[in-house]
Amino acid sequence: MMRVLTGVEEEYKRGFRFRPRLVVELGKWVVAEGWENRDDVYWVHVWAVEGGIITKFREYFNTRVTVRELSPTKPASGWVVGEGGSGGPTVWESRGQLGRSMPGLVLAI
């Protein structure tokens, strides 16, 4: 994917096209989700964007992704998910699963 994002390789030459079905902004993070029924391929891309520049990129294929908010506790004794440490908010979850079971992953932001 890095080659496509930097313009080194053109996407149409890869044979697989990334067509997002859903794009969501979560603060400095952008999550894009898509799938192709004919190929039975499901993907999630997550970018950190700062000053209009992609500073981090993660891609997941055929994996159910849940994005949760994570912040440091005070005093710095560890991390807490969301507010109050009671499991915290899930800020985004995969939607398209192509009617099948997939391994799951929690992405903490």
mmCIF file of C-alpha atoms in Angstrom:
data_model
loop_
_atom_site.group_PDB
_atom_site.id
_atom_site.type_symbol
_atom_site.label_atom_id
_atom_site.label_comp_id
_atom_site.label_asym_id
_atom_site.label_seq_id
_atom_site.Cartn_x
_atom_site.Cartn_y
_atom_site.Cartn_z
ATOM 1 C CA MET A 1 0.000 0.000 0.000
ATOM 2 C CA MET A 2 2.910 2.355 0.694
ATOM 3 C CA ARG A 3 3.841 2.249 -2.995
ATOM 4 C CA VAL A 4 0.336 3.328 -4.017
ATOM 5 C CA LEU A 5 0.130 6.108 -1.392
ATOM 6 C CA THR A 6 3.495 7.564 -2.420
ATOM 7 C CA GLY A 7 2.754 7.356 -6.162
ATOM 8 C CA VAL A 8 5.515 4.832 -6.921
ATOM 9 C CA GLU A 9 2.956 2.298 -8.179
ATOM 10 C CA GLU A 10 -0.413 2.964 -9.756
ATOM 11 C CA GLU A 11 -3.334 1.229 -8.083
ATOM 12 C CA TYR A 12 -4.956 0.003 -11.306
ATOM 13 C CA LYS A 13 -1.843 -2.070 -12.110
ATOM 14 C CA ARG A 14 -2.257 -4.070 -8.892
ATOM 15 C CA GLY A 15 -5.431 -5.823 -10.065
ATOM 16 C CA PHE A 16 -7.183 -5.067 -6.766
ATOM 17 C CA ARG A 17 -8.840 -1.691 -6.250
ATOM 18 C CA PHE A 18 -9.472 -0.181 -2.839
ATOM 19 C CA ARG A 19 -13.002 1.236 -2.950
ATOM 20 C CA PRO A 20 -14.025 2.468 0.499
ATOM 21 C CA ARG A 21 -17.611 1.762 1.502
ATOM 22 C CA LEU A 22 -17.256 3.862 4.655
ATOM 23 C CA VAL A 23 -14.791 6.548 5.810
ATOM 24 C CA VAL A 24 -14.926 7.921 9.373
ATOM 25 C CA GLU A 25 -12.857 10.630 11.081
ATOM 26 C CA LEU A 26 -11.982 9.966 14.734
ATOM 27 C CA GLY A 27 -9.990 12.997 15.854
ATOM 28 C CA LYS A 28 -6.553 12.753 14.215
ATOM 29 C CA TRP A 29 -7.420 9.245 12.960
ATOM 30 C CA VAL A 30 -9.221 8.316 9.747
ATOM 31 C CA VAL A 31 -10.707 4.834 9.329
ATOM 32 C CA ALA A 32 -11.700 3.519 5.887
ATOM 33 C CA GLU A 33 -13.520 0.220 5.388
ATOM 34 C CA GLY A 34 -14.291 -1.676 2.209
ATOM 35 C CA TRP A 35 -14.987 -5.073 0.725
ATOM 36 C CA GLU A 36 -15.341 -6.814 -2.596
ATOM 37 C CA ASN A 37 -17.993 -9.527 -2.621
ATOM 38 C CA ARG A 38 -16.686 -11.203 -5.745
ATOM 39 C CA ASP A 39 -13.255 -11.728 -4.189
ATOM 40 C CA ASP A 40 -14.528 -12.252 -0.638
ATOM 41 C CA VAL A 41 -11.957 -9.694 0.548
ATOM 42 C CA TYR A 42 -12.607 -7.352 3.472
ATOM 43 C CA TRP A 43 -10.190 -4.605 4.535
ATOM 44 C CA VAL A 44 -9.787 -1.749 7.024
ATOM 45 C CA HIS A 45 -7.246 1.069 6.673
ATOM 46 C CA VAL A 46 -6.417 3.359 9.596
ATOM 47 C CA TRP A 47 -4.425 6.564 9.124
ATOM 48 C CA ALA A 48 -3.131 9.106 11.629
ATOM 49 C CA VAL A 49 -3.224 12.515 9.947
ATOM 50 C CA GLU A 50 -1.351 15.521 11.336
ATOM 51 C CA GLY A 51 -1.141 18.825 9.476
ATOM 52 C CA GLY A 52 -2.645 17.223 6.376
ATOM 53 C CA ILE A 53 0.088 14.557 6.253
ATOM 54 C CA ILE A 54 -0.370 10.836 6.892
ATOM 55 C CA THR A 55 2.013 10.102 9.775
ATOM 56 C CA LYS A 56 0.931 6.513 10.530
ATOM 57 C CA PHE A 57 -0.795 3.873 8.443
ATOM 58 C CA ARG A 58 -2.186 0.455 9.348
ATOM 59 C CA GLU A 59 -3.999 -1.971 7.071
ATOM 60 C CA TYR A 60 -5.952 -5.062 8.027
ATOM 61 C CA PHE A 61 -7.338 -7.749 5.722
ATOM 62 C CA ASN A 62 -10.110 -10.184 6.606
ATOM 63 C CA THR A 63 -9.965 -9.058 10.240
ATOM 64 C CA ARG A 64 -12.782 -7.544 12.299
ATOM 65 C CA VAL A 65 -11.461 -4.284 13.792
ATOM 66 C CA THR A 66 -12.756 -2.476 16.891
ATOM 67 C CA VAL A 67 -11.328 0.977 17.667
ATOM 68 C CA ARG A 68 -11.362 2.021 21.338
ATOM 69 C CA GLU A 69 -10.180 5.203 22.999
ATOM 70 C CA LEU A 70 -7.231 4.744 25.353
ATOM 71 C CA SER A 71 -5.679 7.392 27.606
ATOM 72 C CA PRO A 72 -3.046 7.474 30.366
ATOM 73 C CA THR A 73 -4.258 7.378 33.962
ATOM 74 C CA LYS A 74 -3.211 9.911 36.582
ATOM 75 C CA PRO A 75 -0.843 9.416 38.249
ATOM 76 C CA ALA A 76 0.919 7.530 35.464
ATOM 77 C CA SER A 77 0.198 4.048 36.773
ATOM 78 C CA GLY A 78 -1.040 2.591 33.518
ATOM 79 C CA TRP A 79 -3.662 3.098 30.852
ATOM 80 C CA VAL A 80 -7.434 3.255 30.976
ATOM 81 C CA VAL A 81 -9.903 2.548 28.184
ATOM 82 C CA GLY A 82 -12.282 5.461 27.686
ATOM 83 C CA GLU A 83 -13.601 7.479 30.602
ATOM 84 C CA GLY A 84 -13.824 6.039 34.090
ATOM 85 C CA GLY A 85 -12.089 2.772 33.237
ATOM 86 C CA SER A 86 -15.391 0.913 32.940
ATOM 87 C CA GLY A 87 -14.668 -0.557 29.550
ATOM 88 C CA GLY A 88 -14.834 2.834 27.870
ATOM 89 C CA PRO A 89 -16.375 3.750 24.582
ATOM 90 C CA THR A 90 -15.969 1.819 21.405
ATOM 91 C CA VAL A 91 -15.555 4.603 18.885
ATOM 92 C CA TRP A 92 -15.761 2.467 15.733
ATOM 93 C CA GLU A 93 -16.441 -1.165 14.759
ATOM 94 C CA SER A 94 -16.166 -3.087 11.498
ATOM 95 C CA ARG A 95 -19.472 -3.331 9.676
ATOM 96 C CA GLY A 96 -18.962 -5.395 6.529
ATOM 97 C CA GLN A 97 -18.151 -8.993 7.397
ATOM 98 C CA LEU A 98 -19.315 -10.696 4.210
ATOM 99 C CA GLY A 99 -21.524 -13.005 6.275
ATOM 100 C CA ARG A 100 -18.648 -14.912 7.843
ATOM 101 C CA SER A 101 -16.632 -15.159 11.004
ATOM 102 C CA MET A 102 -13.301 -13.322 11.074
ATOM 103 C CA PRO A 103 -10.539 -12.943 13.655
ATOM 104 C CA GLY A 104 -10.932 -9.820 15.767
ATOM 105 C CA LEU A 105 -8.499 -7.071 16.689
ATOM 106 C CA VAL A 106 -8.837 -4.122 19.087
ATOM 107 C CA LEU A 107 -7.011 -0.976 17.980
ATOM 108 C CA ALA A 108 -6.352 1.452 20.846
ATOM 109 C CA ILE A 109 -6.075 5.140 19.950
#
